[in-house]
Amino acid sequence: MEKAIAFAEILNEVIFLHKNSFLKFISCFVRIRTLFNI
């Protein structure tokens, strides 16, 4: 459940920041991978 909430927050951040900076998008993607240990 906590992971789902964290994922939703990160996803929201990705959508918001995607327009501003591709690097921020990458960093969010890395955080998602770290969260789920992919």
PDB file of N, CA and C in Angstrom, residues 1-32:
ATOM      1  N   MET A   1       0.836  -1.207   0.000  1.00  0.00           N
ATOM      2  CA  MET A   1       0.000   0.000   0.000  1.00  0.00           C
ATOM      3  C   MET A   1       0.870   1.255   0.000  1.00  0.00           C
ATOM      4  N   GLU A   2       1.886   1.263   0.839  1.00  0.00           N
ATOM      5  CA  GLU A   2       2.792   2.414   0.904  1.00  0.00           C
ATOM      6  C   GLU A   2       3.508   2.631  -0.420  1.00  0.00           C
ATOM      7  N   LYS A   3       3.890   1.514  -1.046  1.00  0.00           N
ATOM      8  CA  LYS A   3       4.574   1.607  -2.340  1.00  0.00           C
ATOM      9  C   LYS A   3       3.654   2.204  -3.390  1.00  0.00           C
ATOM     10  N   ALA A   4       2.387   1.832  -3.336  1.00  0.00           N
ATOM     11  CA  ALA A   4       1.408   2.352  -4.293  1.00  0.00           C
ATOM     12  C   ALA A   4       1.239   3.864  -4.131  1.00  0.00           C
ATOM     13  N   ILE A   5       1.191   4.313  -2.892  1.00  0.00           N
ATOM     14  CA  ILE A   5       1.069   5.747  -2.602  1.00  0.00           C
ATOM     15  C   ILE A   5       2.315   6.497  -3.067  1.00  0.00           C
ATOM     16  N   ALA A   6       3.483   5.948  -2.747  1.00  0.00           N
ATOM     17  CA  ALA A   6       4.750   6.558  -3.155  1.00  0.00           C
ATOM     18  C   ALA A   6       4.851   6.606  -4.677  1.00  0.00           C
ATOM     19  N   PHE A   7       4.404   5.528  -5.329  1.00  0.00           N
ATOM     20  CA  PHE A   7       4.419   5.462  -6.787  1.00  0.00           C
ATOM     21  C   PHE A   7       3.527   6.543  -7.381  1.00  0.00           C
ATOM     22  N   ALA A   8       2.345   6.722  -6.799  1.00  0.00           N
ATOM     23  CA  ALA A   8       1.409   7.743  -7.268  1.00  0.00           C
ATOM     24  C   ALA A   8       1.994   9.146  -7.123  1.00  0.00           C
ATOM     25  N   GLU A   9       2.678   9.382  -6.014  1.00  0.00           N
ATOM     26  CA  GLU A   9       3.318  10.677  -5.780  1.00  0.00           C
ATOM     27  C   GLU A   9       4.423  10.933  -6.796  1.00  0.00           C
ATOM     28  N   ILE A  10       5.249   9.925  -7.039  1.00  0.00           N
ATOM     29  CA  ILE A  10       6.337  10.045  -8.005  1.00  0.00           C
ATOM     30  C   ILE A  10       5.767  10.265  -9.404  1.00  0.00           C
ATOM     31  N   LEU A  11       4.727   9.516  -9.735  1.00  0.00           N
ATOM     32  CA  LEU A  11       4.093   9.639 -11.051  1.00  0.00           C
ATOM     33  C   LEU A  11       3.540  11.042 -11.252  1.00  0.00           C
ATOM     34  N   ASN A  12       2.926  11.580 -10.195  1.00  0.00           N
ATOM     35  CA  ASN A  12       2.392  12.940 -10.226  1.00  0.00           C
ATOM     36  C   ASN A  12       3.517  13.945 -10.456  1.00  0.00           C
ATOM     37  N   GLU A  13       4.640  13.707  -9.792  1.00  0.00           N
ATOM     38  CA  GLU A  13       5.823  14.544  -9.924  1.00  0.00           C
ATOM     39  C   GLU A  13       6.366  14.482 -11.351  1.00  0.00           C
ATOM     40  N   VAL A  14       6.397  13.275 -11.903  1.00  0.00           N
ATOM     41  CA  VAL A  14       6.874  13.074 -13.278  1.00  0.00           C
ATOM     42  C   VAL A  14       6.031  13.879 -14.260  1.00  0.00           C
ATOM     43  N   ILE A  15       4.711  13.779 -14.116  1.00  0.00           N
ATOM     44  CA  ILE A  15       3.794  14.485 -15.008  1.00  0.00           C
ATOM     45  C   ILE A  15       3.998  15.999 -14.901  1.00  0.00           C
ATOM     46  N   PHE A  16       4.182  16.480 -13.680  1.00  0.00           N
ATOM     47  CA  PHE A  16       4.341  17.909 -13.439  1.00  0.00           C
ATOM     48  C   PHE A  16       5.684  18.438 -13.934  1.00  0.00           C
ATOM     49  N   LEU A  17       6.747  17.682 -13.680  1.00  0.00           N
ATOM     50  CA  LEU A  17       8.094  18.154 -13.989  1.00  0.00           C
ATOM     51  C   LEU A  17       8.568  17.803 -15.396  1.00  0.00           C
ATOM     52  N   HIS A  18       7.889  16.884 -16.042  1.00  0.00           N
ATOM     53  CA  HIS A  18       8.284  16.383 -17.363  1.00  0.00           C
ATOM     54  C   HIS A  18       8.494  17.521 -18.360  1.00  0.00           C
ATOM     55  N   LYS A  19       7.605  18.511 -18.282  1.00  0.00           N
ATOM     56  CA  LYS A  19       7.683  19.655 -19.198  1.00  0.00           C
ATOM     57  C   LYS A  19       8.906  20.528 -18.913  1.00  0.00           C
ATOM     58  N   ASN A  20       9.309  20.567 -17.667  1.00  0.00           N
ATOM     59  CA  ASN A  20      10.399  21.458 -17.253  1.00  0.00           C
ATOM     60  C   ASN A  20      11.790  20.911 -17.566  1.00  0.00           C
ATOM     61  N   SER A  21      11.994  19.652 -17.242  1.00  0.00           N
ATOM     62  CA  SER A  21      13.337  19.106 -17.396  1.00  0.00           C
ATOM     63  C   SER A  21      13.334  17.596 -17.581  1.00  0.00           C
ATOM     64  N   PHE A  22      14.006  17.160 -18.640  1.00  0.00           N
ATOM     65  CA  PHE A  22      14.097  15.727 -18.905  1.00  0.00           C
ATOM     66  C   PHE A  22      14.946  15.030 -17.841  1.00  0.00           C
ATOM     67  N   LEU A  23      15.920  15.744 -17.290  1.00  0.00           N
ATOM     68  CA  LEU A  23      16.768  15.170 -16.243  1.00  0.00           C
ATOM     69  C   LEU A  23      15.965  14.846 -14.988  1.00  0.00           C
ATOM     70  N   LYS A  24      15.012  15.713 -14.676  1.00  0.00           N
ATOM     71  CA  LYS A  24      14.154  15.458 -13.520  1.00  0.00           C
ATOM     72  C   LYS A  24      13.285  14.239 -13.775  1.00  0.00           C
ATOM     73  N   PHE A  25      12.853  14.084 -15.021  1.00  0.00           N
ATOM     74  CA  PHE A  25      12.080  12.906 -15.420  1.00  0.00           C
ATOM     75  C   PHE A  25      12.887  11.630 -15.206  1.00  0.00           C
ATOM     76  N   ILE A  26      14.154  11.676 -15.624  1.00  0.00           N
ATOM     77  CA  ILE A  26      15.057  10.534 -15.448  1.00  0.00           C
ATOM     78  C   ILE A  26      15.245  10.217 -13.963  1.00  0.00           C
ATOM     79  N   SER A  27      15.453  11.236 -13.155  1.00  0.00           N
ATOM     80  CA  SER A  27      15.673  11.021 -11.728  1.00  0.00           C
ATOM     81  C   SER A  27      14.442  10.409 -11.059  1.00  0.00           C
ATOM     82  N   CYS A  28      13.264  10.828 -11.503  1.00  0.00           N
ATOM     83  CA  CYS A  28      12.030  10.240 -10.972  1.00  0.00           C
ATOM     84  C   CYS A  28      11.918   8.777 -11.377  1.00  0.00           C
ATOM     85  N   PHE A  29      12.303   8.493 -12.622  1.00  0.00           N
ATOM     86  CA  PHE A  29      12.274   7.117 -13.123  1.00  0.00           C
ATOM     87  C   PHE A  29      13.211   6.225 -12.311  1.00  0.00           C
ATOM     88  N   VAL A  30      14.379   6.753 -11.991  1.00  0.00           N
ATOM     89  CA  VAL A  30      15.348   6.019 -11.174  1.00  0.00           C
ATOM     90  C   VAL A  30      14.776   5.745  -9.781  1.00  0.00           C
ATOM     91  N   ARG A  31      14.072   6.730  -9.225  1.00  0.00           N
ATOM     92  CA  ARG A  31      13.461   6.561  -7.906  1.00  0.00           C
ATOM     93  C   ARG A  31      12.386   5.475  -7.931  1.00  0.00           C
ATOM     94  N   ILE A  32      11.631   5.412  -9.022  1.00  0.00           N
ATOM     95  CA  ILE A  32      10.617   4.360  -9.175  1.00  0.00           C
ATOM     96  C   ILE A  32      11.293   2.991  -9.216  1.00  0.00           C
TER      97      ILE A  32
END
